[in-house]
C-alpha cells in the first residue's frame, strides 16, 4: 500500500513539524507551499522532504498538484490540511479582500484539497484526512472574525466528511491548536501576545512538535476508530466540548 502523505503549508511552522514527524514514521511526504520558495528549498536541503508549490485556494492548481505528487510518490494515503493564513483586524475596519483571502485559503482549501484525494481513498478503502483548525475557531478572537469563521467551518466540514466516509476505511479528524510558537503567532503585537500567554494555564506557547505528534497518531492504523473527532491542544487556554 502507498505510504504517501501530503502536508499543505508543510515547509514552515506547524506544517514543517508535521512533515518531519510523518517522514520519521516512514511516510513519503510531499510538503506544499504557496510563496516562500527560498524557505522551501532550505527545508528540502535540511530534511530531504520533497516540496511542491501551489496555491491551496486554487481548485485547478490543487487537482494538478495532487496529480504531480501521485506521479512521483504514489496514491495519497494521508492528507494533512494545514495551510492557513491570518489577515487580522477589527471587523469594522476589515475590507472584503482581508475576509475573502482567509476564507479561501483556510476554508475553501478543505474542498480544493480533499476533493481530489477522497475518491481514490474510497476506492482503495483506506485513507486519513487530518484538518488543522484552531482554538480561535472554537472560542472566537478579537481581530479574527475571518479566521474564526474559517476555522469553525473546518470543524463542521470534518464532522460531515467523517460520517460520509466512515464505512470506507477513511478517518477524518480535526485538531484545534492553541497558540503555538510559530511565525504566525510571533506576528501578534507583543503586548497582545503577552496578555494571551497570561491566559494559558500551562504558562507557555505550545510547540509545533506537540501538534505533529498528535497528527502521526491520527495517521496511524491504531487510530482507525477515531473519526469525526475535534481535538484541542491549547495548554488549557480554552476547554471546549466540540
Ligand atoms: N482583548 C481586548 N482588547 C483588545 C484585544 C484583545 N484581544 N486586542 C486589542 N484590544 C484593544 C487594545 O488594547 C486597544 O485598546 P485601547 O485603545 O484602549 O488601548 C484597542 O483594542 C485597539 O487595539 P490595537 O491598537 O492593537 O488595534 P489594531 O487595530 O492595531 O489591532 C488587532 C487590533 C488586529 C486585533 C491586534 O490587537 C491583534 O493582532 N490582536 C491579536 C489577534 C490574534 O490573537 N491573532 C492570532 C494570530 S495567531 C493565529 O491565528 C494562530 C492560531 O490559530 C491561534
PDB file of N, CA and C in Angstrom, residues 38-128:
ATOM      1  N   UNK A  38      12.381  30.176  -1.168  1.00  0.00           N
ATOM      2  CA  UNK A  38      13.692  30.075  -0.502  1.00  0.00           C
ATOM      3  C   UNK A  38      13.587  29.204   0.754  1.00  0.00           C
ATOM      4  N   UNK A  39      12.540  29.449   1.556  1.00  0.00           N
ATOM      5  CA  UNK A  39      12.322  28.641   2.768  1.00  0.00           C
ATOM      6  C   UNK A  39      12.097  27.173   2.395  1.00  0.00           C
ATOM      7  N   UNK A  40      11.360  26.969   1.282  1.00  0.00           N
ATOM      8  CA  UNK A  40      11.053  25.605   0.859  1.00  0.00           C
ATOM      9  C   UNK A  40      12.334  24.874   0.456  1.00  0.00           C
ATOM     10  N   UNK A  41      13.217  25.580  -0.252  1.00  0.00           N
ATOM     11  CA  UNK A  41      14.477  24.969  -0.685  1.00  0.00           C
ATOM     12  C   UNK A  41      15.340  24.624   0.536  1.00  0.00           C
ATOM     13  N   UNK A  42      15.397  25.554   1.475  1.00  0.00           N
ATOM     14  CA  UNK A  42      16.157  25.288   2.715  1.00  0.00           C
ATOM     15  C   UNK A  42      15.592  24.060   3.428  1.00  0.00           C
ATOM     16  N   UNK A  43      14.258  23.990   3.438  1.00  0.00           N
ATOM     17  CA  UNK A  43      13.579  22.887   4.118  1.00  0.00           C
ATOM     18  C   UNK A  43      13.945  21.545   3.464  1.00  0.00           C
ATOM     19  N   UNK A  44      13.939  21.512   2.130  1.00  0.00           N
ATOM     20  CA  UNK A  44      14.307  20.273   1.431  1.00  0.00           C
ATOM     21  C   UNK A  44      15.769  19.927   1.700  1.00  0.00           C
ATOM     22  N   UNK A  45      16.645  20.938   1.678  1.00  0.00           N
ATOM     23  CA  UNK A  45      18.066  20.675   1.936  1.00  0.00           C
ATOM     24  C   UNK A  45      18.282  20.081   3.325  1.00  0.00           C
ATOM     25  N   UNK A  46      17.514  20.587   4.303  1.00  0.00           N
ATOM     26  CA  UNK A  46      17.700  20.124   5.685  1.00  0.00           C
ATOM     27  C   UNK A  46      17.062  18.760   5.945  1.00  0.00           C
ATOM     28  N   UNK A  47      15.947  18.468   5.253  1.00  0.00           N
ATOM     29  CA  UNK A  47      15.139  17.305   5.648  1.00  0.00           C
ATOM     30  C   UNK A  47      15.040  16.219   4.578  1.00  0.00           C
ATOM     31  N   UNK A  48      15.434  16.541   3.331  1.00  0.00           N
ATOM     32  CA  UNK A  48      15.220  15.667   2.167  1.00  0.00           C
ATOM     33  C   UNK A  48      13.740  15.421   1.887  1.00  0.00           C
ATOM     34  N   UNK A  49      12.879  16.274   2.405  1.00  0.00           N
ATOM     35  CA  UNK A  49      11.442  16.146   2.106  1.00  0.00           C
ATOM     36  C   UNK A  49      11.143  16.929   0.830  1.00  0.00           C
ATOM     37  N   UNK A  50      10.410  16.276  -0.098  1.00  0.00           N
ATOM     38  CA  UNK A  50      10.093  16.927  -1.377  1.00  0.00           C
ATOM     39  C   UNK A  50       9.068  18.034  -1.168  1.00  0.00           C
ATOM     40  N   UNK A  51       9.253  19.142  -1.873  1.00  0.00           N
ATOM     41  CA  UNK A  51       8.287  20.231  -1.765  1.00  0.00           C
ATOM     42  C   UNK A  51       7.641  20.484  -3.127  1.00  0.00           C
ATOM     43  N   UNK A  52       6.412  20.942  -3.068  1.00  0.00           N
ATOM     44  CA  UNK A  52       5.619  21.216  -4.273  1.00  0.00           C
ATOM     45  C   UNK A  52       4.943  22.570  -4.081  1.00  0.00           C
ATOM     46  N   UNK A  53       4.984  23.391  -5.129  1.00  0.00           N
ATOM     47  CA  UNK A  53       4.425  24.734  -4.994  1.00  0.00           C
ATOM     48  C   UNK A  53       3.069  24.847  -5.685  1.00  0.00           C
ATOM     49  N   UNK A  54       2.037  25.093  -4.891  1.00  0.00           N
ATOM     50  CA  UNK A  54       0.770  25.517  -5.497  1.00  0.00           C
ATOM     51  C   UNK A  54      -0.071  26.213  -4.436  1.00  0.00           C
ATOM     52  N   UNK A  55      -1.106  26.912  -4.929  1.00  0.00           N
ATOM     53  CA  UNK A  55      -1.975  27.699  -4.065  1.00  0.00           C
ATOM     54  C   UNK A  55      -3.195  26.849  -3.689  1.00  0.00           C
ATOM     55  N   UNK A  56      -3.352  26.553  -2.405  1.00  0.00           N
ATOM     56  CA  UNK A  56      -4.446  25.653  -1.984  1.00  0.00           C
ATOM     57  C   UNK A  56      -5.825  26.278  -2.176  1.00  0.00           C
ATOM     58  N   UNK A  57      -5.872  27.583  -2.462  1.00  0.00           N
ATOM     59  CA  UNK A  57      -7.189  28.187  -2.696  1.00  0.00           C
ATOM     60  C   UNK A  57      -7.584  28.125  -4.176  1.00  0.00           C
ATOM     61  N   UNK A  58      -6.725  27.551  -5.013  1.00  0.00           N
ATOM     62  CA  UNK A  58      -6.985  27.473  -6.453  1.00  0.00           C
ATOM     63  C   UNK A  58      -7.356  26.026  -6.812  1.00  0.00           C
ATOM     64  N   UNK A  59      -8.635  25.789  -7.117  1.00  0.00           N
ATOM     65  CA  UNK A  59      -9.087  24.398  -7.331  1.00  0.00           C
ATOM     66  C   UNK A  59      -8.305  23.658  -8.409  1.00  0.00           C
ATOM     67  N   UNK A  60      -8.042  24.334  -9.534  1.00  0.00           N
ATOM     68  CA  UNK A  60      -7.343  23.642 -10.635  1.00  0.00           C
ATOM     69  C   UNK A  60      -5.896  23.339 -10.264  1.00  0.00           C
ATOM     70  N   UNK A  61      -5.272  24.278  -9.557  1.00  0.00           N
ATOM     71  CA  UNK A  61      -3.886  24.050  -9.121  1.00  0.00           C
ATOM     72  C   UNK A  61      -3.823  22.853  -8.174  1.00  0.00           C
ATOM     73  N   UNK A  62      -4.852  22.676  -7.357  1.00  0.00           N
ATOM     74  CA  UNK A  62      -4.846  21.545  -6.405  1.00  0.00           C
ATOM     75  C   UNK A  62      -4.984  20.208  -7.140  1.00  0.00           C
ATOM     76  N   UNK A  63      -5.859  20.161  -8.139  1.00  0.00           N
ATOM     77  CA  UNK A  63      -6.009  18.919  -8.922  1.00  0.00           C
ATOM     78  C   UNK A  63      -4.677  18.580  -9.593  1.00  0.00           C
ATOM     79  N   UNK A  64      -4.070  19.585 -10.229  1.00  0.00           N
ATOM     80  CA  UNK A  64      -2.788  19.351 -10.911  1.00  0.00           C
ATOM     81  C   UNK A  64      -1.697  18.993  -9.899  1.00  0.00           C
ATOM     82  N   UNK A  65      -1.704  19.647  -8.758  1.00  0.00           N
ATOM     83  CA  UNK A  65      -0.692  19.399  -7.726  1.00  0.00           C
ATOM     84  C   UNK A  65      -0.780  17.979  -7.184  1.00  0.00           C
ATOM     85  N   UNK A  66      -2.005  17.532  -6.891  1.00  0.00           N
ATOM     86  CA  UNK A  66      -2.183  16.166  -6.380  1.00  0.00           C
ATOM     87  C   UNK A  66      -1.720  15.160  -7.434  1.00  0.00           C
ATOM     88  N   UNK A  67      -2.042  15.448  -8.704  1.00  0.00           N
ATOM     89  CA  UNK A  67      -1.581  14.535  -9.786  1.00  0.00           C
ATOM     90  C   UNK A  67      -0.059  14.469  -9.827  1.00  0.00           C
ATOM     91  N   UNK A  68       0.578  15.615  -9.655  1.00  0.00           N
ATOM     92  CA  UNK A  68       2.054  15.650  -9.701  1.00  0.00           C
ATOM     93  C   UNK A  68       2.643  14.849  -8.533  1.00  0.00           C
ATOM     94  N   UNK A  69       2.054  14.987  -7.353  1.00  0.00           N
ATOM     95  CA  UNK A  69       2.538  14.231  -6.191  1.00  0.00           C
ATOM     96  C   UNK A  69       2.338  12.736  -6.433  1.00  0.00           C
ATOM     97  N   UNK A  70       1.155  12.365  -6.943  1.00  0.00           N
ATOM     98  CA  UNK A  70       0.860  10.941  -7.142  1.00  0.00           C
ATOM     99  C   UNK A  70       1.769  10.327  -8.207  1.00  0.00           C
ATOM    100  N   UNK A  71       2.100  11.127  -9.230  1.00  0.00           N
ATOM    101  CA  UNK A  71       3.001  10.622 -10.277  1.00  0.00           C
ATOM    102  C   UNK A  71       4.386  10.324  -9.692  1.00  0.00           C
ATOM    103  N   UNK A  72       4.794  11.132  -8.727  1.00  0.00           N
ATOM    104  CA  UNK A  72       6.138  10.963  -8.163  1.00  0.00           C
ATOM    105  C   UNK A  72       6.180   9.985  -6.990  1.00  0.00           C
ATOM    106  N   UNK A  73       5.141  10.044  -6.134  1.00  0.00           N
ATOM    107  CA  UNK A  73       5.215   9.302  -4.861  1.00  0.00           C
ATOM    108  C   UNK A  73       4.143   8.227  -4.686  1.00  0.00           C
ATOM    109  N   UNK A  74       3.143   8.208  -5.562  1.00  0.00           N
ATOM    110  CA  UNK A  74       2.073   7.212  -5.420  1.00  0.00           C
ATOM    111  C   UNK A  74       0.826   7.815  -4.790  1.00  0.00           C
ATOM    112  N   UNK A  75      -0.231   6.991  -4.724  1.00  0.00           N
ATOM    113  CA  UNK A  75      -1.542   7.463  -4.264  1.00  0.00           C
ATOM    114  C   UNK A  75      -1.459   8.075  -2.861  1.00  0.00           C
ATOM    115  N   UNK A  76      -2.239   9.117  -2.649  1.00  0.00           N
ATOM    116  CA  UNK A  76      -2.191   9.831  -1.362  1.00  0.00           C
ATOM    117  C   UNK A  76      -2.990   9.055  -0.306  1.00  0.00           C
ATOM    118  N   UNK A  77      -2.294   8.621   0.727  1.00  0.00           N
ATOM    119  CA  UNK A  77      -2.921   7.878   1.818  1.00  0.00           C
ATOM    120  C   UNK A  77      -3.285   8.814   2.975  1.00  0.00           C
ATOM    121  N   UNK A  78      -2.481   9.843   3.168  1.00  0.00           N
ATOM    122  CA  UNK A  78      -2.697  10.789   4.274  1.00  0.00           C
ATOM    123  C   UNK A  78      -2.692  12.203   3.713  1.00  0.00           C
ATOM    124  N   UNK A  79      -3.744  12.947   4.020  1.00  0.00           N
ATOM    125  CA  UNK A  79      -3.778  14.368   3.658  1.00  0.00           C
ATOM    126  C   UNK A  79      -3.885  15.186   4.943  1.00  0.00           C
ATOM    127  N   UNK A  80      -2.929  16.077   5.138  1.00  0.00           N
ATOM    128  CA  UNK A  80      -2.997  16.986   6.280  1.00  0.00           C
ATOM    129  C   UNK A  80      -3.278  18.385   5.745  1.00  0.00           C
ATOM    130  N   UNK A  81      -4.514  18.847   5.995  1.00  0.00           N
ATOM    131  CA  UNK A  81      -4.918  20.187   5.554  1.00  0.00           C
ATOM    132  C   UNK A  81      -4.489  21.188   6.612  1.00  0.00           C
ATOM    133  N   UNK A  82      -3.270  21.666   6.447  1.00  0.00           N
ATOM    134  CA  UNK A  82      -2.668  22.536   7.461  1.00  0.00           C
ATOM    135  C   UNK A  82      -2.523  23.993   7.006  1.00  0.00           C
ATOM    136  N   UNK A  83      -2.427  24.220   5.691  1.00  0.00           N
ATOM    137  CA  UNK A  83      -2.107  25.577   5.212  1.00  0.00           C
ATOM    138  C   UNK A  83      -3.120  26.590   5.720  1.00  0.00           C
ATOM    139  N   UNK A  84      -2.612  27.695   6.200  1.00  0.00           N
ATOM    140  CA  UNK A  84      -3.521  28.731   6.682  1.00  0.00           C
ATOM    141  C   UNK A  84      -2.827  30.068   6.770  1.00  0.00           C
ATOM    142  N   UNK A  85      -3.620  31.130   6.685  1.00  0.00           N
ATOM    143  CA  UNK A  85      -3.066  32.487   6.793  1.00  0.00           C
ATOM    144  C   UNK A  85      -3.911  33.297   7.774  1.00  0.00           C
ATOM    145  N   UNK A  86      -3.344  34.399   8.244  1.00  0.00           N
ATOM    146  CA  UNK A  86      -4.129  35.377   9.018  1.00  0.00           C
ATOM    147  C   UNK A  86      -4.104  36.720   8.281  1.00  0.00           C
ATOM    148  N   UNK A  87      -5.176  37.442   8.419  1.00  0.00           N
ATOM    149  CA  UNK A  87      -5.259  38.846   7.982  1.00  0.00           C
ATOM    150  C   UNK A  87      -6.040  39.556   9.081  1.00  0.00           C
ATOM    151  N   UNK A  88      -5.417  39.665  10.268  1.00  0.00           N
ATOM    152  CA  UNK A  88      -6.127  40.127  11.451  1.00  0.00           C
ATOM    153  C   UNK A  88      -6.513  41.601  11.365  1.00  0.00           C
ATOM    154  N   UNK A  89      -7.628  41.911  11.982  1.00  0.00           N
ATOM    155  CA  UNK A  89      -8.074  43.305  12.085  1.00  0.00           C
ATOM    156  C   UNK A  89      -9.490  43.334  12.629  1.00  0.00           C
ATOM    157  N   UNK A  90      -9.832  44.435  13.259  1.00  0.00           N
ATOM    158  CA  UNK A  90     -11.217  44.583  13.741  1.00  0.00           C
ATOM    159  C   UNK A  90     -12.177  44.455  12.557  1.00  0.00           C
ATOM    160  N   UNK A  91     -13.316  43.833  12.782  1.00  0.00           N
ATOM    161  CA  UNK A  91     -14.271  43.623  11.694  1.00  0.00           C
ATOM    162  C   UNK A  91     -14.745  44.959  11.108  1.00  0.00           C
ATOM    163  N   UNK A  92     -14.938  45.968  11.996  1.00  0.00           N
ATOM    164  CA  UNK A  92     -15.462  47.250  11.484  1.00  0.00           C
ATOM    165  C   UNK A  92     -14.423  48.003  10.641  1.00  0.00           C
ATOM    166  N   UNK A  93     -13.182  47.452  10.603  1.00  0.00           N
ATOM    167  CA  UNK A  93     -12.164  48.063   9.731  1.00  0.00           C
ATOM    168  C   UNK A  93     -11.747  47.111   8.608  1.00  0.00           C
ATOM    169  N   UNK A  94     -12.335  45.917   8.579  1.00  0.00           N
ATOM    170  CA  UNK A  94     -11.886  44.877   7.645  1.00  0.00           C
ATOM    171  C   UNK A  94     -12.430  45.124   6.245  1.00  0.00           C
ATOM    172  N   UNK A  95     -11.587  44.929   5.228  1.00  0.00           N
ATOM    173  CA  UNK A  95     -12.130  45.020   3.866  1.00  0.00           C
ATOM    174  C   UNK A  95     -12.422  43.607   3.338  1.00  0.00           C
ATOM    175  N   UNK A  96     -13.119  43.574   2.200  1.00  0.00           N
ATOM    176  CA  UNK A  96     -13.577  42.283   1.693  1.00  0.00           C
ATOM    177  C   UNK A  96     -12.404  41.376   1.342  1.00  0.00           C
ATOM    178  N   UNK A  97     -11.316  41.936   0.851  1.00  0.00           N
ATOM    179  CA  UNK A  97     -10.161  41.134   0.460  1.00  0.00           C
ATOM    180  C   UNK A  97      -9.558  40.420   1.679  1.00  0.00           C
ATOM    181  N   UNK A  98      -9.479  41.134   2.821  1.00  0.00           N
ATOM    182  CA  UNK A  98      -8.969  40.515   4.074  1.00  0.00           C
ATOM    183  C   UNK A  98      -9.857  39.329   4.470  1.00  0.00           C
ATOM    184  N   UNK A  99     -11.164  39.543   4.348  1.00  0.00           N
ATOM    185  CA  UNK A  99     -12.115  38.476   4.665  1.00  0.00           C
ATOM    186  C   UNK A  99     -11.928  37.299   3.714  1.00  0.00           C
ATOM    187  N   UNK A 100     -11.957  37.615   2.422  1.00  0.00           N
ATOM    188  CA  UNK A 100     -12.022  36.598   1.397  1.00  0.00           C
ATOM    189  C   UNK A 100     -10.728  35.780   1.292  1.00  0.00           C
ATOM    190  N   UNK A 101      -9.584  36.448   1.445  1.00  0.00           N
ATOM    191  CA  UNK A 101      -8.313  35.703   1.366  1.00  0.00           C
ATOM    192  C   UNK A 101      -8.262  34.611   2.433  1.00  0.00           C
ATOM    193  N   UNK A 102      -8.721  34.953   3.630  1.00  0.00           N
ATOM    194  CA  UNK A 102      -8.666  33.984   4.731  1.00  0.00           C
ATOM    195  C   UNK A 102      -9.671  32.857   4.515  1.00  0.00           C
ATOM    196  N   UNK A 103     -10.869  33.199   4.051  1.00  0.00           N
ATOM    197  CA  UNK A 103     -11.876  32.159   3.808  1.00  0.00           C
ATOM    198  C   UNK A 103     -11.397  31.229   2.687  1.00  0.00           C
ATOM    199  N   UNK A 104     -10.818  31.805   1.649  1.00  0.00           N
ATOM    200  CA  UNK A 104     -10.361  30.971   0.517  1.00  0.00           C
ATOM    201  C   UNK A 104      -9.224  30.034   0.937  1.00  0.00           C
ATOM    202  N   UNK A 105      -8.234  30.587   1.620  1.00  0.00           N
ATOM    203  CA  UNK A 105      -7.061  29.761   1.951  1.00  0.00           C
ATOM    204  C   UNK A 105      -7.371  28.775   3.073  1.00  0.00           C
ATOM    205  N   UNK A 106      -8.120  29.207   4.075  1.00  0.00           N
ATOM    206  CA  UNK A 106      -8.294  28.375   5.271  1.00  0.00           C
ATOM    207  C   UNK A 106      -9.524  27.466   5.201  1.00  0.00           C
ATOM    208  N   UNK A 107     -10.537  27.853   4.432  1.00  0.00           N
ATOM    209  CA  UNK A 107     -11.760  27.035   4.388  1.00  0.00           C
ATOM    210  C   UNK A 107     -12.002  26.420   3.004  1.00  0.00           C
ATOM    211  N   UNK A 108     -11.943  27.225   1.944  1.00  0.00           N
ATOM    212  CA  UNK A 108     -12.137  26.641   0.602  1.00  0.00           C
ATOM    213  C   UNK A 108     -11.138  25.509   0.360  1.00  0.00           C
ATOM    214  N   UNK A 109      -9.965  25.609   0.970  1.00  0.00           N
ATOM    215  CA  UNK A 109      -8.927  24.591   0.775  1.00  0.00           C
ATOM    216  C   UNK A 109      -9.365  23.217   1.289  1.00  0.00           C
ATOM    217  N   UNK A 110     -10.346  23.198   2.202  1.00  0.00           N
ATOM    218  CA  UNK A 110     -10.865  21.887   2.644  1.00  0.00           C
ATOM    219  C   UNK A 110     -11.463  21.161   1.444  1.00  0.00           C
ATOM    220  N   UNK A 111     -12.203  21.927   0.594  1.00  0.00           N
ATOM    221  CA  UNK A 111     -12.759  21.342  -0.626  1.00  0.00           C
ATOM    222  C   UNK A 111     -11.669  21.072  -1.662  1.00  0.00           C
ATOM    223  N   UNK A 112     -10.894  22.120  -1.955  1.00  0.00           N
ATOM    224  CA  UNK A 112      -9.973  22.019  -3.103  1.00  0.00           C
ATOM    225  C   UNK A 112      -8.928  20.921  -2.917  1.00  0.00           C
ATOM    226  N   UNK A 113      -8.542  20.643  -1.670  1.00  0.00           N
ATOM    227  CA  UNK A 113      -7.524  19.616  -1.426  1.00  0.00           C
ATOM    228  C   UNK A 113      -8.134  18.240  -1.135  1.00  0.00           C
ATOM    229  N   UNK A 114      -9.257  18.211  -0.417  1.00  0.00           N
ATOM    230  CA  UNK A 114      -9.816  16.898  -0.049  1.00  0.00           C
ATOM    231  C   UNK A 114     -10.518  16.242  -1.237  1.00  0.00           C
ATOM    232  N   UNK A 115     -11.156  17.064  -2.062  1.00  0.00           N
ATOM    233  CA  UNK A 115     -11.920  16.517  -3.191  1.00  0.00           C
ATOM    234  C   UNK A 115     -11.049  15.683  -4.142  1.00  0.00           C
ATOM    235  N   UNK A 116      -9.848  16.148  -4.510  1.00  0.00           N
ATOM    236  CA  UNK A 116      -9.024  15.349  -5.439  1.00  0.00           C
ATOM    237  C   UNK A 116      -8.443  14.067  -4.841  1.00  0.00           C
ATOM    238  N   UNK A 117      -8.483  13.891  -3.526  1.00  0.00           N
ATOM    239  CA  UNK A 117      -7.907  12.655  -2.959  1.00  0.00           C
ATOM    240  C   UNK A 117      -8.970  11.675  -2.456  1.00  0.00           C
ATOM    241  N   UNK A 118     -10.183  12.173  -2.181  1.00  0.00           N
ATOM    242  CA  UNK A 118     -11.119  11.314  -1.438  1.00  0.00           C
ATOM    243  C   UNK A 118     -11.686  10.179  -2.298  1.00  0.00           C
ATOM    244  N   UNK A 119     -11.851  10.430  -3.600  1.00  0.00           N
ATOM    245  CA  UNK A 119     -12.429   9.357  -4.431  1.00  0.00           C
ATOM    246  C   UNK A 119     -11.522   8.143  -4.478  1.00  0.00           C
ATOM    247  N   UNK A 120     -10.223   8.366  -4.634  1.00  0.00           N
ATOM    248  CA  UNK A 120      -9.326   7.201  -4.712  1.00  0.00           C
ATOM    249  C   UNK A 120      -9.160   6.564  -3.335  1.00  0.00           C
ATOM    250  N   UNK A 121      -9.249   7.365  -2.259  1.00  0.00           N
ATOM    251  CA  UNK A 121      -9.240   6.757  -0.917  1.00  0.00           C
ATOM    252  C   UNK A 121     -10.452   5.829  -0.765  1.00  0.00           C
ATOM    253  N   UNK A 122     -11.622   6.292  -1.227  1.00  0.00           N
ATOM    254  CA  UNK A 122     -12.839   5.465  -1.132  1.00  0.00           C
ATOM    255  C   UNK A 122     -12.676   4.185  -1.955  1.00  0.00           C
ATOM    256  N   UNK A 123     -12.103   4.317  -3.135  1.00  0.00           N
ATOM    257  CA  UNK A 123     -11.930   3.143  -3.999  1.00  0.00           C
ATOM    258  C   UNK A 123     -10.977   2.134  -3.364  1.00  0.00           C
ATOM    259  N   UNK A 124      -9.927   2.628  -2.687  1.00  0.00           N
ATOM    260  CA  UNK A 124      -8.951   1.733  -2.039  1.00  0.00           C
ATOM    261  C   UNK A 124      -9.449   1.212  -0.701  1.00  0.00           C
ATOM    262  N   UNK A 125     -10.416   1.947  -0.094  1.00  0.00           N
ATOM    263  CA  UNK A 125     -10.924   1.560   1.233  1.00  0.00           C
ATOM    264  C   UNK A 125      -9.980   1.940   2.354  1.00  0.00           C
ATOM    265  N   UNK A 126      -9.167   2.982   2.145  1.00  0.00           N
ATOM    266  CA  UNK A 126      -8.313   3.455   3.241  1.00  0.00           C
ATOM    267  C   UNK A 126      -7.867   4.888   2.995  1.00  0.00           C
ATOM    268  N   UNK A 127      -7.643   5.603   4.092  1.00  0.00           N
ATOM    269  CA  UNK A 127      -7.147   6.977   3.981  1.00  0.00           C
ATOM    270  C   UNK A 127      -7.302   7.717   5.292  1.00  0.00           C
ATOM    271  N   UNK A 128      -6.548   8.788   5.399  1.00  0.00           N
ATOM    272  CA  UNK A 128      -6.589   9.639   6.596  1.00  0.00           C
ATOM    273  C   UNK A 128      -6.622  11.091   6.145  1.00  0.00           C
TER     274      UNK A 128
END
